[in-house]
mmCIF file of C-alpha atoms in Angstrom:
data_model
loop_
_atom_site.group_PDB
_atom_site.id
_atom_site.type_symbol
_atom_site.label_atom_id
_atom_site.label_comp_id
_atom_site.label_asym_id
_atom_site.label_seq_id
_atom_site.Cartn_x
_atom_site.Cartn_y
_atom_site.Cartn_z
ATOM 1 C CA MET W 9 71.882 -2.147 -187.320
ATOM 2 C CA LYS W 10 68.444 -0.649 -187.934
ATOM 3 C CA LYS W 11 66.819 -3.326 -185.762
ATOM 4 C CA GLU W 12 69.271 -2.621 -182.929
ATOM 5 C CA LYS W 13 68.439 1.089 -183.131
ATOM 6 C CA GLN W 14 64.711 0.284 -182.885
ATOM 7 C CA ILE W 15 65.361 -1.889 -179.846
ATOM 8 C CA LYS W 16 67.397 0.881 -178.212
ATOM 9 C CA GLU W 17 64.571 3.359 -178.843
ATOM 10 C CA LYS W 18 62.011 0.981 -177.354
ATOM 11 C CA LEU W 19 64.220 0.360 -174.330
ATOM 12 C CA SER W 20 64.742 4.072 -173.776
ATOM 13 C CA LYS W 21 60.964 4.586 -173.831
ATOM 14 C CA ILE W 22 60.512 1.703 -171.410
ATOM 15 C CA LYS W 23 63.317 3.028 -169.197
ATOM 16 C CA ALA W 24 61.707 6.476 -169.180
ATOM 17 C CA THR W 25 58.465 5.027 -167.823
ATOM 18 C CA GLY W 26 60.268 2.778 -165.347
ATOM 19 C CA PHE W 27 58.472 -0.314 -166.641
ATOM 20 C CA PHE W 28 60.869 -3.004 -167.834
ATOM 21 C CA SER W 29 58.468 -5.659 -169.081
ATOM 22 C CA ILE W 30 59.137 -6.522 -172.694
ATOM 23 C CA THR W 31 55.830 -7.470 -174.281
ATOM 24 C CA PHE W 32 56.681 -7.406 -177.962
ATOM 25 C CA SER W 33 57.822 -10.604 -179.636
ATOM 26 C CA LEU W 34 61.479 -10.860 -180.539
ATOM 27 C CA THR W 35 63.437 -12.900 -183.016
ATOM 28 C CA LYS W 36 66.432 -14.897 -181.822
ATOM 29 C CA LYS W 37 68.842 -12.294 -183.202
ATOM 30 C CA SER W 38 67.051 -9.358 -181.592
ATOM 31 C CA LYS W 39 66.877 -11.235 -178.263
ATOM 32 C CA LYS W 40 70.667 -11.430 -178.291
ATOM 33 C CA ALA W 41 70.913 -7.734 -179.170
ATOM 34 C CA LEU W 42 68.497 -6.855 -176.382
ATOM 35 C CA ARG W 43 70.446 -8.917 -173.832
ATOM 36 C CA TYR W 44 73.675 -7.267 -174.978
ATOM 37 C CA PHE W 45 72.110 -3.793 -174.690
ATOM 38 C CA ARG W 46 70.786 -4.515 -171.180
ATOM 39 C CA GLN W 47 74.265 -5.630 -170.167
ATOM 40 C CA LYS W 48 75.727 -2.405 -171.596
ATOM 41 C CA LEU W 49 73.207 -0.354 -169.584
ATOM 42 C CA LYS W 50 74.199 -2.223 -166.431
ATOM 43 C CA VAL W 51 77.929 -1.823 -167.042
ATOM 44 C CA ALA W 52 77.503 1.877 -167.834
ATOM 45 C CA GLY W 53 75.685 2.319 -164.536
ATOM 46 C CA LEU W 54 72.478 3.532 -166.170
ATOM 47 C CA ILE W 55 70.496 0.825 -164.431
ATOM 48 C CA SER W 56 71.129 -0.908 -161.132
ATOM 49 C CA SER W 57 71.930 -4.597 -160.811
ATOM 50 C CA GLU W 58 68.518 -5.181 -159.228
ATOM 51 C CA LYS W 59 66.720 -3.671 -162.221
ATOM 52 C CA TYR W 60 68.932 -5.682 -164.602
ATOM 53 C CA LEU W 61 68.065 -8.906 -162.794
ATOM 54 C CA ARG W 62 64.378 -7.937 -162.783
ATOM 55 C CA MET W 63 64.506 -7.330 -166.535
ATOM 56 C CA GLU W 64 66.091 -10.740 -167.098
ATOM 57 C CA ALA W 65 63.542 -12.442 -164.830
ATOM 58 C CA LEU W 66 60.610 -10.796 -166.617
ATOM 59 C CA SER W 67 62.093 -11.781 -169.944
ATOM 60 C CA SER W 68 62.446 -15.446 -168.954
ATOM 61 C CA PHE W 69 58.943 -15.419 -167.434
ATOM 62 C CA SER W 70 57.438 -14.108 -170.670
ATOM 63 C CA LYS W 71 59.317 -16.803 -172.626
ATOM 64 C CA ARG W 72 57.810 -19.516 -170.420
ATOM 65 C CA LYS W 73 54.347 -17.987 -170.698
ATOM 66 C CA ALA W 74 54.616 -17.864 -174.503
ATOM 67 C CA PHE W 75 55.867 -21.470 -174.549
ATOM 68 C CA LYS W 76 52.854 -22.661 -172.531
ATOM 69 C CA LYS W 77 50.460 -20.936 -174.942
ATOM 70 C CA ALA W 78 52.046 -22.609 -177.974
#
């Protein structure tokens, strides 16, 4: 629960700046929580579908980039 709250705080800061790139490393559990929270934002109408898709694309891009480095 505490981890989810931290993620929500980070996302609200990111949302406030309009920059959706997630640069911090996430555990498998927090990745699921982050995906769930993004979906909630989209459903609630707080972000547009385009921004949601952009967030997902940036997330998958950063995963691939991290995989290549490893």
